[in-house]
Structure formats: C-alpha cells, structure tokens
Coordinates of C-alpha atoms and ligand atoms in Angstrom, one line a residue:
M1 CA 155.1 136.4 140.9
I2 CA 154.6 139.1 143.5
V3 CA 151.6 141.3 144.3
R4 CA 149.2 138.5 143.5
T5 CA 145.9 139.3 144.9
S6 CA 144.2 136.0 144.8
V7 CA 146.0 132.8 144.2
D8 CA 143.2 130.7 142.8
A9 CA 141.2 133.1 140.6
T10 CA 143.3 136.1 139.6
P11 CA 145.7 136.5 136.7
G12 CA 149.1 136.3 138.2
G13 CA 152.0 138.7 138.0
G14 CA 152.3 142.2 139.4
E15 CA 150.8 143.6 136.2
V16 CA 147.4 142.0 136.4
G17 CA 146.0 142.1 139.8
A18 CA 142.4 142.6 140.4
D19 CA 141.2 145.8 142.1
S20 CA 140.0 143.9 145.1
V21 CA 141.1 140.5 146.4
V22 CA 137.6 139.0 146.2
P23 CA 136.0 138.8 142.8
P24 CA 132.5 140.1 142.7
A25 CA 129.8 137.4 143.2
E26 CA 128.8 137.7 139.5
A27 CA 132.3 137.2 138.1
V28 CA 132.7 134.2 135.7
T29 CA 135.3 132.0 137.3
P30 CA 136.4 130.2 134.1
L31 CA 137.0 133.6 132.5
V32 CA 139.1 134.7 135.4
R33 CA 141.1 131.5 135.2
G34 CA 141.4 131.7 131.4
A35 CA 142.8 135.2 131.7
A36 CA 145.3 134.0 134.3
V37 CA 146.5 131.3 132.0
L38 CA 147.0 133.8 129.1
V39 CA 148.9 136.2 131.4
E40 CA 151.2 133.5 132.8
L41 CA 152.0 132.3 129.2
T42 CA 152.7 135.9 128.2
E43 CA 155.0 136.6 131.2
A44 CA 156.9 133.3 130.5
G45 CA 157.6 134.4 126.9
G46 CA 154.9 132.4 125.2
T47 CA 155.5 128.8 126.3
L48 CA 154.9 126.9 129.5
S49 CA 154.5 123.2 130.2
L50 CA 151.1 122.3 131.5
S51 CA 152.6 121.4 134.9
A52 CA 154.4 124.8 135.1
L53 CA 151.0 126.4 134.3
E54 CA 149.5 124.5 137.1
R55 CA 152.1 125.8 139.6
A56 CA 152.0 129.4 138.2
T57 CA 148.2 129.7 138.4
G58 CA 147.6 127.5 141.4
L59 CA 144.8 125.8 139.5
A60 CA 144.1 122.0 139.5
R61 CA 145.7 120.1 136.6
S62 CA 142.3 119.1 135.3
T63 CA 141.3 122.7 135.2
V64 CA 144.5 123.7 133.4
D65 CA 143.8 120.9 130.9
R66 CA 140.2 122.1 130.2
I67 CA 141.2 125.8 129.9
T68 CA 144.1 125.1 127.5
A69 CA 141.9 122.7 125.5
T70 CA 139.4 125.5 125.1
L71 CA 142.0 128.1 124.2
A72 CA 143.5 125.7 121.7
R73 CA 140.0 125.3 120.1
M74 CA 139.9 129.1 119.8
G75 CA 143.3 129.1 118.1
Y76 CA 144.7 131.2 121.1
V77 CA 147.2 128.5 122.1
R78 CA 148.7 125.4 120.6
L79 CA 149.2 122.2 122.5
D80 CA 152.6 120.9 121.7
G81 CA 153.3 117.7 123.6
R82 CA 153.4 118.8 127.3
D83 CA 153.6 122.5 126.4
A84 CA 151.0 125.1 125.9
V85 CA 152.3 127.8 123.4
L86 CA 150.6 131.1 122.6
A87 CA 149.3 131.1 119.0
P88 CA 148.9 134.1 116.6
R89 CA 145.1 134.3 116.8
V90 CA 145.3 135.4 120.4
M91 CA 146.6 138.7 119.0
E92 CA 143.0 139.5 118.1
L93 CA 142.4 140.4 121.7
G94 CA 145.2 143.1 121.7
N95 CA 144.1 144.1 118.2
A96 CA 140.6 144.9 119.5
Y97 CA 142.2 147.3 122.0
L98 CA 144.6 148.8 119.5
A99 CA 141.9 149.2 116.8
A100 CA 139.5 150.9 119.3
L101 CA 142.3 153.2 120.5
R102 CA 143.0 154.3 116.9
L103 CA 146.3 155.9 117.8
P104 CA 148.4 153.2 116.0
A105 CA 146.3 153.5 112.8
L106 CA 146.8 157.3 112.9
L107 CA 150.4 157.6 114.2
D108 CA 152.4 154.4 113.4
E109 CA 153.6 155.7 110.0
R110 CA 154.9 159.0 111.5
A111 CA 156.8 157.1 114.2
D112 CA 158.3 154.8 111.6
A113 CA 159.4 157.7 109.5
L114 CA 161.0 159.4 112.5
A115 CA 162.9 156.2 113.3
D116 CA 164.2 156.1 109.7
E117 CA 165.1 159.8 109.8
L118 CA 167.1 159.5 113.0
D119 CA 168.2 155.9 112.6
E120 CA 167.2 155.3 116.3
S121 CA 164.3 153.3 117.8
V122 CA 161.0 155.3 118.2
S123 CA 158.1 154.1 120.4
L124 CA 154.6 155.2 121.3
A125 CA 153.4 154.4 124.8
V126 CA 150.1 154.9 126.8
S127 CA 149.6 155.2 130.5
D128 CA 148.5 152.0 132.3
R129 CA 147.8 152.9 135.9
D130 CA 151.3 153.4 137.5
G131 CA 153.1 152.0 134.5
I132 CA 153.5 152.7 130.8
R133 CA 152.6 150.3 128.1
F134 CA 153.9 150.3 124.5
I135 CA 151.4 150.5 121.7
H136 CA 154.0 150.8 118.9
Q137 CA 157.7 150.1 118.4
A138 CA 159.8 151.1 115.4
T139 CA 162.9 149.3 116.5
R140 CA 166.4 149.7 115.1
R141 CA 167.9 146.4 116.2
R142 CA 171.1 147.0 118.0
A143 CA 173.4 144.5 119.7
M144 CA 174.0 146.8 122.6
S145 CA 170.7 147.0 124.5
L146 CA 167.4 145.3 125.2
S147 CA 164.4 146.5 123.3
F148 CA 160.8 146.4 124.3
R149 CA 157.8 144.9 122.5
I150 CA 154.3 146.2 121.8
G151 CA 152.3 145.4 125.0
D152 CA 155.2 145.4 127.4
L153 CA 154.5 147.1 130.7
L154 CA 157.3 149.2 132.4
P155 CA 157.2 150.9 135.8
A156 CA 156.6 154.6 135.2
E157 CA 159.5 155.7 137.3
R158 CA 162.1 153.8 135.2
T159 CA 161.1 155.4 131.9
A160 CA 161.0 158.8 130.2
P161 CA 157.2 158.7 129.4
G162 CA 156.4 158.0 133.0
P163 CA 157.0 161.5 134.5
L164 CA 154.9 163.0 131.6
F165 CA 152.0 160.7 132.4
A166 CA 152.4 161.4 136.1
T167 CA 151.7 165.1 135.5
E168 CA 148.1 164.0 135.1
W169 CA 148.0 161.6 138.0
T170 CA 145.4 162.0 140.8
D171 CA 146.1 161.5 144.5
T172 CA 144.7 158.0 144.1
D173 CA 147.2 157.3 141.3
W174 CA 150.1 158.6 143.4
H175 CA 148.9 156.5 146.3
R176 CA 148.7 153.4 144.2
W177 CA 152.2 154.0 142.9
R178 CA 153.7 154.4 146.4
E179 CA 151.9 151.2 147.5
R180 CA 153.2 149.2 144.6
R181 CA 156.8 150.5 145.2
A182 CA 156.6 149.5 148.8
A183 CA 155.2 146.0 148.0
D184 CA 157.6 145.4 145.1
P185 CA 160.9 147.3 145.5
Q186 CA 162.7 145.3 142.9
D187 CA 160.1 145.6 140.1
R188 CA 159.5 141.8 140.0
G189 CA 156.0 142.4 138.9
F190 CA 157.4 143.9 135.6
P191 CA 158.9 140.9 133.8
A192 CA 159.9 143.1 130.8
V193 CA 162.6 145.0 132.9
P194 CA 165.6 143.7 134.7
P195 CA 165.1 143.6 138.5
R196 CA 166.1 146.8 140.3
E197 CA 169.5 146.5 141.9
R198 CA 169.2 149.3 144.4
P199 CA 166.1 151.1 145.5
S200 CA 165.3 154.6 144.3
R201 CA 163.7 157.3 146.4
D202 CA 160.1 158.4 145.7
E203 CA 161.2 162.0 145.6
E204 CA 163.4 161.4 142.5
F205 CA 160.3 160.5 140.5
E206 CA 158.2 163.2 142.0
R207 CA 160.8 165.8 141.0
A208 CA 161.0 164.3 137.5
A209 CA 157.2 164.6 137.1
A210 CA 157.4 168.3 138.3
R211 CA 160.2 168.9 135.8
A212 CA 158.3 167.2 133.0
G213 CA 155.3 169.4 133.7
R214 CA 157.4 172.5 133.3
D215 CA 159.5 171.4 130.3
G216 CA 157.1 169.4 128.3
F217 CA 159.6 166.6 127.8
A218 CA 161.4 164.0 129.9
L219 CA 164.6 162.1 129.8
D220 CA 165.5 158.5 130.8
D221 CA 169.2 158.5 131.7
Q222 CA 169.9 154.8 132.1
L223 CA 167.0 154.1 134.4
I224 CA 166.4 150.6 133.0
E225 CA 169.9 149.4 132.2
P226 CA 173.3 150.9 131.7
G227 CA 173.7 152.6 128.4
L228 CA 169.9 152.8 127.5
V229 CA 168.8 156.5 127.2
A230 CA 165.5 158.0 125.9
V231 CA 163.8 161.3 125.4
S232 CA 160.0 161.6 125.4
V233 CA 157.4 164.2 124.4
P234 CA 153.6 163.9 124.9
V235 CA 151.2 163.7 122.0
R236 CA 148.1 165.6 123.3
D237 CA 144.5 164.8 122.3
P238 CA 143.5 168.0 120.3
R239 CA 140.0 167.9 121.8
T240 CA 140.7 167.4 125.4
G241 CA 144.3 168.6 125.7
R242 CA 145.1 165.5 127.7
I243 CA 148.0 163.2 126.9
A244 CA 146.8 160.6 124.3
C245 CA 150.2 158.9 124.1
V246 CA 153.9 159.6 124.5
A247 CA 156.4 159.4 121.7
S248 CA 160.0 158.5 122.6
V249 CA 163.3 158.3 120.9
V250 CA 165.5 155.6 122.4
S251 CA 169.3 155.5 122.0
H252 CA 172.5 154.4 123.7
T253 CA 175.1 156.4 125.5
S254 CA 177.7 155.3 122.9
R255 CA 175.7 157.3 120.3
H256 CA 174.0 160.0 122.3
P257 CA 175.0 160.8 125.9
A258 CA 171.9 161.6 127.9
A259 CA 172.9 165.2 128.3
G260 CA 173.1 165.6 124.5
L261 CA 169.6 164.1 123.8
R262 CA 168.1 167.5 124.5
D263 CA 170.1 169.3 121.8
T264 CA 170.3 166.5 119.3
L265 CA 167.2 164.4 119.2
L266 CA 164.6 166.5 121.1
P267 CA 164.0 169.2 118.4
R268 CA 163.4 166.5 115.7
L269 CA 161.1 164.6 118.1
R270 CA 159.2 167.7 118.9
A271 CA 158.7 168.5 115.2
A272 CA 157.4 165.0 114.5
V273 CA 155.0 165.2 117.5
D274 CA 153.6 168.5 116.1
V275 CA 152.8 166.7 112.9
M276 CA 151.2 163.8 114.9
R277 CA 149.0 166.3 116.7
D278 CA 147.9 167.7 113.4
D279 CA 147.1 164.2 112.2
L280 CA 144.9 163.6 115.3
R281 CA 143.2 166.9 114.8
E282 CA 142.4 166.2 111.1
A283 CA 141.5 162.6 111.5
P284 CA 137.9 162.0 110.4
A285 CA 135.7 160.5 113.1
P286 CA 135.9 156.7 112.9
E287 CA 133.2 154.9 111.0
P288 CA 130.7 153.7 113.7
G289 CA 129.7 150.8 111.5
A290 CA 127.2 148.1 112.4
G291 CA 130.0 146.0 114.0
P292 CA 130.3 142.2 114.1
M293 CA 127.2 140.1 114.7
G294 CA 127.0 136.8 116.6
L295 CA 130.7 136.4 117.2
A296 CA 130.1 133.7 119.8
T297 CA 127.7 131.5 117.8
W298 CA 130.3 128.9 117.0
T299 CA 130.8 127.9 120.7
G300 CA 127.8 125.6 120.9
A301 CA 129.2 123.4 118.1
S302 CA 132.5 123.2 119.9
K303 CA 130.8 122.2 123.1
Q304 CA 129.0 119.4 121.3
E305 CA 132.2 118.2 119.8
L306 CA 134.6 118.5 122.8
G307 CA 132.1 118.0 125.6
R308 CA 133.5 118.5 129.1
E309 CA 136.9 119.6 127.8
F310 CA 135.4 122.7 126.2
V311 CA 134.7 125.5 128.7
E312 CA 132.0 127.4 126.9
S313 CA 131.7 130.3 129.4
L314 CA 135.5 131.0 128.8
A315 CA 135.1 130.9 125.0
R316 CA 132.0 133.1 125.1
G317 CA 133.6 135.5 127.6
L318 CA 136.7 136.0 125.5
T319 CA 134.7 136.9 122.4
V320 CA 133.3 139.8 124.4
L321 CA 136.7 141.5 124.0
T322 CA 136.6 141.2 120.2
A323 CA 133.3 143.0 120.1
F324 CA 135.3 146.2 120.5
G325 CA 137.3 147.7 117.7
E326 CA 137.7 150.7 115.3
G327 CA 134.7 153.0 115.7
R328 CA 133.6 150.7 118.5
A329 CA 135.7 152.1 121.4
E330 CA 132.8 152.5 123.8
L331 CA 130.0 150.0 123.8
T332 CA 126.8 149.6 125.7
L333 CA 125.7 146.3 127.1
T334 CA 123.2 146.1 124.3
D335 CA 126.0 146.6 121.7
V336 CA 128.1 143.9 123.2
A337 CA 125.2 141.5 123.4
K338 CA 124.3 142.1 119.7
A339 CA 127.9 141.8 118.5
T340 CA 128.5 138.5 120.4
G341 CA 125.0 137.0 120.1
L342 CA 125.2 136.3 123.9
A343 CA 122.2 136.9 126.2
R344 CA 122.5 140.2 128.0
A345 CA 122.9 138.6 131.3
T346 CA 125.9 136.5 130.0
A347 CA 127.5 139.6 128.4
R348 CA 127.0 141.6 131.5
R349 CA 128.7 139.0 133.7
A350 CA 131.7 138.9 131.4
L351 CA 132.0 142.7 131.4
I352 CA 131.8 142.7 135.2
T353 CA 134.5 140.0 135.3
Y354 CA 136.7 142.1 133.0
E355 CA 136.1 145.2 135.0
H356 CA 137.3 143.3 138.1
L357 CA 140.4 142.2 136.3
G358 CA 141.2 145.8 135.1
L359 CA 140.7 144.8 131.4
V360 CA 137.5 146.9 130.9
T361 CA 136.5 150.3 132.3
R362 CA 133.3 152.3 132.3
P363 CA 133.8 155.7 130.6
T364 CA 130.2 156.5 131.4
D365 CA 127.4 154.9 133.4
R366 CA 126.1 153.1 130.3
T367 CA 129.3 152.3 128.4
F368 CA 132.3 150.0 128.5
A369 CA 135.8 150.3 127.0
L370 CA 138.9 148.1 126.8
T371 CA 142.0 149.1 128.8
P372 CA 145.7 148.8 127.7
R373 CA 145.9 145.8 130.0
V374 CA 144.2 143.7 127.3
L375 CA 147.7 143.7 125.7
S376 CA 148.9 141.5 128.6
L377 CA 146.8 138.7 127.2
G378 CA 149.3 137.2 124.9
F379 CA 150.4 140.1 122.7
P380 CA 154.1 140.9 123.5
P381 CA 155.6 137.5 122.8
L382 CA 153.8 137.3 119.4
S383 CA 154.5 140.8 118.4
R384 CA 157.8 139.8 116.8
T385 CA 156.7 136.6 115.1
S386 CA 157.7 135.8 111.5
L387 CA 155.9 134.1 108.7
P388 CA 158.1 131.0 109.0
Q389 CA 157.2 130.8 112.7
I390 CA 153.5 131.2 111.9
A391 CA 153.6 128.6 109.2
T392 CA 155.7 125.9 110.8
P393 CA 153.0 124.2 113.0
H394 CA 150.6 124.3 110.0
L395 CA 153.2 122.7 107.7
T396 CA 153.9 120.0 110.3
E397 CA 150.2 119.2 110.5
L398 CA 149.8 119.1 106.8
A399 CA 152.9 116.9 106.3
Q400 CA 151.4 114.4 108.8
R401 CA 148.1 114.4 107.1
I402 CA 149.3 113.9 103.6
Q403 CA 152.4 111.9 104.5
E404 CA 154.6 114.1 102.2
S405 CA 157.1 116.8 103.1
T406 CA 155.8 120.4 102.9
S407 CA 157.7 123.7 102.4
L408 CA 157.2 127.5 102.4
A409 CA 159.3 129.8 100.2
V410 CA 159.7 133.4 99.3
L411 CA 160.9 135.1 96.1
V412 CA 164.4 136.6 96.3
P413 CA 166.4 138.5 93.7
S414 CA 168.9 136.4 92.1
A415 CA 172.2 135.8 93.9
T416 CA 175.3 137.1 92.1
G417 CA 177.2 134.0 90.9
D418 CA 176.0 130.5 91.5
A419 CA 176.9 130.0 95.2
G420 CA 174.2 128.3 97.0
R421 CA 172.1 127.8 93.9
V422 CA 171.2 124.3 92.7
G423 CA 170.9 123.6 89.0
G424 CA 171.3 127.2 87.8
T425 CA 173.8 128.7 85.6
G426 CA 172.3 132.1 84.7
S427 CA 170.7 134.8 86.8
G428 CA 167.1 135.4 87.5
P429 CA 164.7 135.5 90.4
E430 CA 165.0 132.6 92.8
I431 CA 162.9 131.1 95.6
Q432 CA 164.3 130.5 99.0
Y433 CA 163.0 127.9 101.5
T434 CA 162.0 129.6 104.7
A435 CA 160.1 126.8 106.5
R436 CA 159.9 123.0 106.1
A437 CA 158.2 119.9 107.6
S438 CA 159.1 116.5 106.5
T439 CA 157.6 113.0 107.1
S440 CA 159.4 110.0 108.5
R441 CA 159.2 108.1 105.2
V442 CA 162.5 106.9 103.8
M443 CA 161.9 108.3 100.3
T444 CA 161.2 111.9 101.1
V445 CA 162.2 115.1 99.3
N446 CA 164.9 116.6 101.4
I447 CA 165.7 120.3 101.0
A448 CA 167.5 122.4 103.6
L449 CA 166.1 125.6 104.9
G450 CA 167.7 128.6 103.1
T451 CA 168.2 126.6 99.8
R452 CA 167.7 128.7 96.7
L453 CA 166.3 127.4 93.4
P454 CA 165.5 129.1 90.1
A455 CA 162.0 130.4 90.4
Y456 CA 160.9 129.6 86.8
A457 CA 161.3 125.9 87.1
T458 CA 159.6 125.3 90.5
S459 CA 156.0 125.2 91.5
L460 CA 156.8 127.6 94.4
G461 CA 158.5 130.0 92.1
R462 CA 155.6 130.0 89.6
V463 CA 153.1 130.8 92.2
L464 CA 155.2 133.7 93.4
L465 CA 156.1 135.0 89.9
A466 CA 152.4 134.7 88.8
D467 CA 151.5 137.5 91.2
L468 CA 153.9 140.0 89.8
P469 CA 152.7 142.3 87.1
A470 CA 154.0 140.9 83.8
A471 CA 156.2 144.0 83.2
Q472 CA 158.0 143.3 86.5
R473 CA 158.7 139.7 85.7
D474 CA 162.3 139.8 84.6
L475 CA 162.9 136.1 84.4
G476 CA 166.5 136.1 83.2
P477 CA 167.7 133.3 80.9
L478 CA 165.6 130.2 81.0
H479 CA 167.8 127.0 81.0
A480 CA 166.6 123.5 80.4
L481 CA 167.2 121.8 83.7
T482 CA 165.5 118.6 82.4
S483 CA 164.1 117.6 79.1
R484 CA 160.7 118.9 80.3
T485 CA 161.7 122.4 81.5
V486 CA 159.7 125.2 79.9
T487 CA 162.3 127.5 78.4
D488 CA 160.3 129.4 75.9
P489 CA 159.5 132.8 77.5
T490 CA 156.1 133.0 75.7
A491 CA 155.1 129.5 76.9
L492 CA 156.2 130.4 80.4
A493 CA 154.2 133.6 80.4
Y494 CA 151.1 131.6 79.4
A495 CA 151.9 129.1 82.2
L496 CA 152.1 131.9 84.7
E497 CA 148.7 133.3 83.6
D498 CA 147.2 129.9 84.1
V499 CA 148.7 129.7 87.6
R500 CA 147.3 133.1 88.4
A501 CA 143.8 132.1 87.1
Q502 CA 143.8 128.7 88.8
G503 CA 145.4 129.6 92.1
Y504 CA 148.0 126.8 92.0
A505 CA 151.0 125.6 90.1
L506 CA 151.7 122.0 89.3
V507 CA 155.3 121.4 88.0
D508 CA 156.3 118.0 86.7
E509 CA 159.9 117.1 86.5
E510 CA 161.0 120.5 85.1
L511 CA 163.6 121.1 87.9
E512 CA 164.8 117.6 88.3
A513 CA 163.8 114.2 86.9
G514 CA 161.7 112.3 89.4
L515 CA 160.3 115.4 91.2
R516 CA 156.7 116.5 90.9
S517 CA 155.4 119.4 93.0
I518 CA 152.3 121.4 93.6
A519 CA 152.1 124.9 95.2
V520 CA 149.6 127.4 96.3
P521 CA 149.9 131.1 97.3
V522 CA 149.9 132.7 100.8
R523 CA 148.6 136.3 100.7
D524 CA 149.0 139.2 103.1
R525 CA 146.2 141.5 104.3
T526 CA 146.5 143.5 101.1
G527 CA 146.1 140.4 98.9
R528 CA 149.7 140.4 97.7
V529 CA 151.3 136.9 97.4
V530 CA 154.1 137.0 100.0
A531 CA 155.0 133.3 100.1
A532 CA 154.1 130.0 98.5
L533 CA 153.4 126.6 100.1
N534 CA 154.1 123.3 98.4
T535 CA 154.5 119.6 98.6
A536 CA 156.9 117.6 96.4
M537 CA 157.1 113.9 95.7
H538 CA 158.3 111.3 93.3
P539 CA 155.9 110.9 90.3
A540 CA 155.4 107.2 91.2
R541 CA 153.7 108.3 94.4
R542 CA 150.8 110.1 92.9
T543 CA 149.4 110.7 89.4
L544 CA 148.8 114.3 88.3
E545 CA 145.1 113.8 88.8
A546 CA 145.7 112.5 92.3
C547 CA 147.8 115.6 93.1
L548 CA 144.9 117.8 92.1
H549 CA 142.2 115.7 93.7
D550 CA 143.9 114.8 97.0
L551 CA 146.6 117.3 97.7
L552 CA 145.3 120.6 96.3
P553 CA 142.4 121.0 98.7
E554 CA 144.7 120.1 101.6
L555 CA 147.3 122.7 100.5
T556 CA 144.6 125.3 100.0
A557 CA 143.1 124.7 103.4
T558 CA 146.6 125.0 105.0
A559 CA 147.4 128.2 103.1
D560 CA 144.1 129.6 104.4
R561 CA 145.0 128.8 108.0
I562 CA 148.5 130.4 107.6
Q563 CA 146.9 133.4 106.0
S564 CA 144.3 133.9 108.6
D565 CA 147.0 133.8 111.4
L566 CA 149.2 136.1 109.3
H567 CA 146.4 138.6 108.9
V568 CA 145.7 138.8 112.6
A569 CA 149.4 139.1 113.4
E570 CA 150.3 141.8 110.9
R571 CA 147.4 144.1 111.7
F572 CA 149.5 146.2 114.2
T573 CA 152.9 144.6 114.0
H574 CA 155.5 144.0 111.4
V575 CA 155.7 140.3 110.5
A576 CA 159.1 139.4 108.9
L577 CA 158.5 137.2 105.8
S578 CA 161.7 135.2 106.3
Ligands
LIG601 C1 161.4 152.2 124.4 O1 160.7 152.5 123.6 O2 162.0 151.0 124.4 C2 161.7 153.0 125.6 C3 161.0 154.2 125.7 C4 161.3 155.1 126.8 C5 162.2 154.7 127.8 C6 162.8 153.4 127.7 C7 162.6 152.6 126.6 O3 162.4 155.4 128.9

C-alpha cells in the first residue's frame, strides 16, 4: 500500500487517499475507518482475515472487530470464522453512484450489442482524477488476457481512454498526475494492473493526449500487458460537449494487431458511439421523485441489540451514500437529511467526511454528488458474482437452523440421452443442482452439485415449471418413478397451478420412495423465477403438516434473503445463474 496519506484514519491504497493528510476537525472518524476497511477488502479481492485487516488499516483489533460487526449487521460483509468477506448488499453503495450517473442505464445495452457484433470485449469508463474507472464491461471471456471489472481503477497513462480524458485535464490535474507517477513509479497503488516493469516517460503520455485531441480516438498498444490492445472513442455529453464516458473495444494482438485496430474496429466503434450520443440526447430527464425517506431509522434498534459492537455513526454515515440515485444525482444537505432521517448536523458531518475522502464532491455551493471512487467500496470483487455464490451462505445458515440439507437448482433443457440423469428414461426439462449445504447428521439426503433430475417429479422442478406459461411447458413423457409419481398430464398441470398460487411445492415420494421435499421460488428483479430452493428429508423425520408449519416459513425467509442480495447485485452487473 503506497501513497497512503494517513495510516490510522484514511482508506488505504493508492486509489483512495484523502486530499489532505489531516482529516477536517468535523470528520467522523468511524466513517473514515469503515471506508478504509471496505477499501482494503476490495483491494484484497473480497476476503481478509481480521488480523490482516488490522495490519492493512493500522487499526486496533477491537476497532476492526466493531467495524466489521457493524458492516456485518448492514449486510455489507459476512464474518466467516476469522475472515471478513464482502457481501452482495455492499453493492448498493456503487449502485447509488451508477444510478445517479445514469450512463449505465442509458448505454449498457448499446455496449453489449457492440460486443456481440464484434465478438470482442467492450467497456465504458469514466475519468477518476488521474485514472480511469470502468462503469460497464461487456466481457468476452478469453483465456489469453486479463479482463477488468466494473469499478476497477487503472492509471490513465496505461489505457486508451486515458489520453482522451487527459484532453480535458487542467494544470492541477497534470500536476497531480506527475506527482503520483513520481511517488509510485510501479503503479502499486493500482491493484487491478500488473506492476510496471520499466518506467515510462511523461512525454509519451503528453504526446498521446495531444494526438487524442487531434484524432478523436486513442489506442492502447499493450500498455498493460503483452498482447492486450484497445481502441477508444469519447461519448460526449450532448448538452456540455464534455466527455461523459469513453467506450473501448478491447482485443488481443493474436486477433487484431494494434496497427490494424484503426481500420478494423474503429469505424464500427465510432458508429456505435454516434448512436450512444443520440441516446443521450434523446433521453428524457430523470424522474426527480421524492426519494427514499428515513433510510437510517433502523440503526437505533441495531444499537440496542448489539450495544458497543455496533458503531452507529458508521452505519448512519454509510446510508448517506444511498440517499443518492437515479434522478437524485445532486442533493442539498436538506435532501440528504430528509432521505436518511438524520439530523442535519449529522448528515453534514458525514458529507464533509466523504468530501475529505474524495467520495463526494460539491458541484455547486449548495449541492453534493457522488464520485466514481464510491465504486472502490466493495464493488469490483462482487461484480462477477453468481447466484450459487450469493445463495451458499444463506443455504448454510438455513441448513444449520433446520438441521436438514438444503439445495438450490435451476431448470435446464433435457440432456440428450440419459447420461448424468437419475431415474429418467425419456426426455423433458430437468433441474440441475447449483448450490448445496448439508448438515452433519448421518441420515442426510446427499446429492452432488451438478446432478440432474427430471423436473416434473421434484419439488424444485415443480416450482420452476410453475412459473413458465402453460404453452411453454413441454414436459415430455411422464414416467412413474415410484407408485406415487403424478404421470397424468392434466393432473400435473393442476398441481403446477396450485404451486403457482401457493408459492411452494411439496412433493412426497414421487421421485424416490423415502424422500419428501418442499421447495420455494427465487425471483430476479423482474419477478421471473430463476431458481428454486428446497430441503429434502425422509418422511419419518417430519409429517407433511410439520413441513408446512416448520419448514415453509424458514425456506421463504431464506429465499427472500437470497432474492434481496440478487436484486442488489444484478442492478448493474450480469449475475450468472449457475
Ligand atoms: C478494458 O475495458 O478492459 C480496457 C479498456 C481500455 C484499455 C485497456 C483495457 O486500454
């Protein structure tokens, strides 16, 4: 961690350093420390032991314990033995910035379409002081090169967008850039890029910026690592003419030598950027809306429950960031106080703290706005999470509480042939297990991840099938797997309607004698059922009534937790379902 400005009270790493060494007198120390913990976890890839956090932040162990306990209460981290792990809900901080910025909502689909058209990765980046930060990635995964995540910060001079942004730099910006290069010649303050092996001369980037100003595009010829090349074009704000973000196509020398990028990819990138600019011009003004009210009112109850371990000023301060959002890009102190329910003086001190940390700016005397640096608070490591990853800690907790094994599954089209399929002879939709948690009991249902089963005879499958429009439910042949299996298509259709109406499926020894299971749906932000969650047991363990009475509320509560994490995570990133 180089370029740290204050060991005790400033988020570490080169990328978050406060403007001045000494925090202003009104800064909220627990908030500064909480931000430092989130930045260290982010730079470490999402997980650090509590003692490593203690070393990285320079904070006392008791302070680290209280901060992580508070972040855990907020759902921002998970405490897993001796480790603190970033949890999906922390993405609501980055989401607040991305929603306020609006560019992802307006441009992501165009970027994705261009990536499909070219079969190359496409990204959108904004300027973050003397660096660039990604706000969108449409990644074509390739074995050959590293790829960056939403929220990653790169040194401007090692990228194609950098020289374009530098065309708008002031003398102060150039000065800051030179100072940073002198203090950190190997780019150690940018954990997303490999350290620089040999120094580059300032003039090279100055010339690249001058060229970018003339040409209206810029190239990256293996500035980050051998083979990685990119071409970038600015997307200008139609109102101000200034660069709103930069769109890049990223490739590899094995497919596009850098010299060829100009002829091959640049014309298509330019055409896509023209359309993006039209999209920005035609976008209706964002709905101002009333905004959230009383975001921070829950903190008092947590304080009562957790006592000294809950740092209320940290929890309250963090909710200040979530007061911003779509149509709420610039807020006054009054707006922030209203949205959070905090006293004006408390909200003001939080905003001053954030300004000191470079997380908030003042576009005018009266207003505050989030900066791209908010993405350094946990976003990048979680931006590639998957539903099984999101669900696993919740499944484990549920399995411990109910002392039964729990599973998550998705619907897959039938496999050709019977390989990997238990109990099936015909074809039809199947479920596939994507996450599991088992208990230590001897008699436990044991199903390996990846196992496929016929959907019609399982509780998981019925929950997934019930969400499909009846016309799309091609169930295939229905075989009797036990004497109880429902094999009459009409009876099954009625059963699925019941599942749909009740919100759960209870299946009793239809797949296998001695196996009873109950499942509930997991829905995405649009309300579509994307997975199902269940528990299965021997019928002797619980009566059908006990399943409904004891297990169903537990399953529903767990599905709600998984859903709520999923909805935060998928707002601006693609969350893989398996
Ligand atoms: C990227 O999107 O990963 C990217 C963009 C521009 C560069 C390098 C990488 O110069």
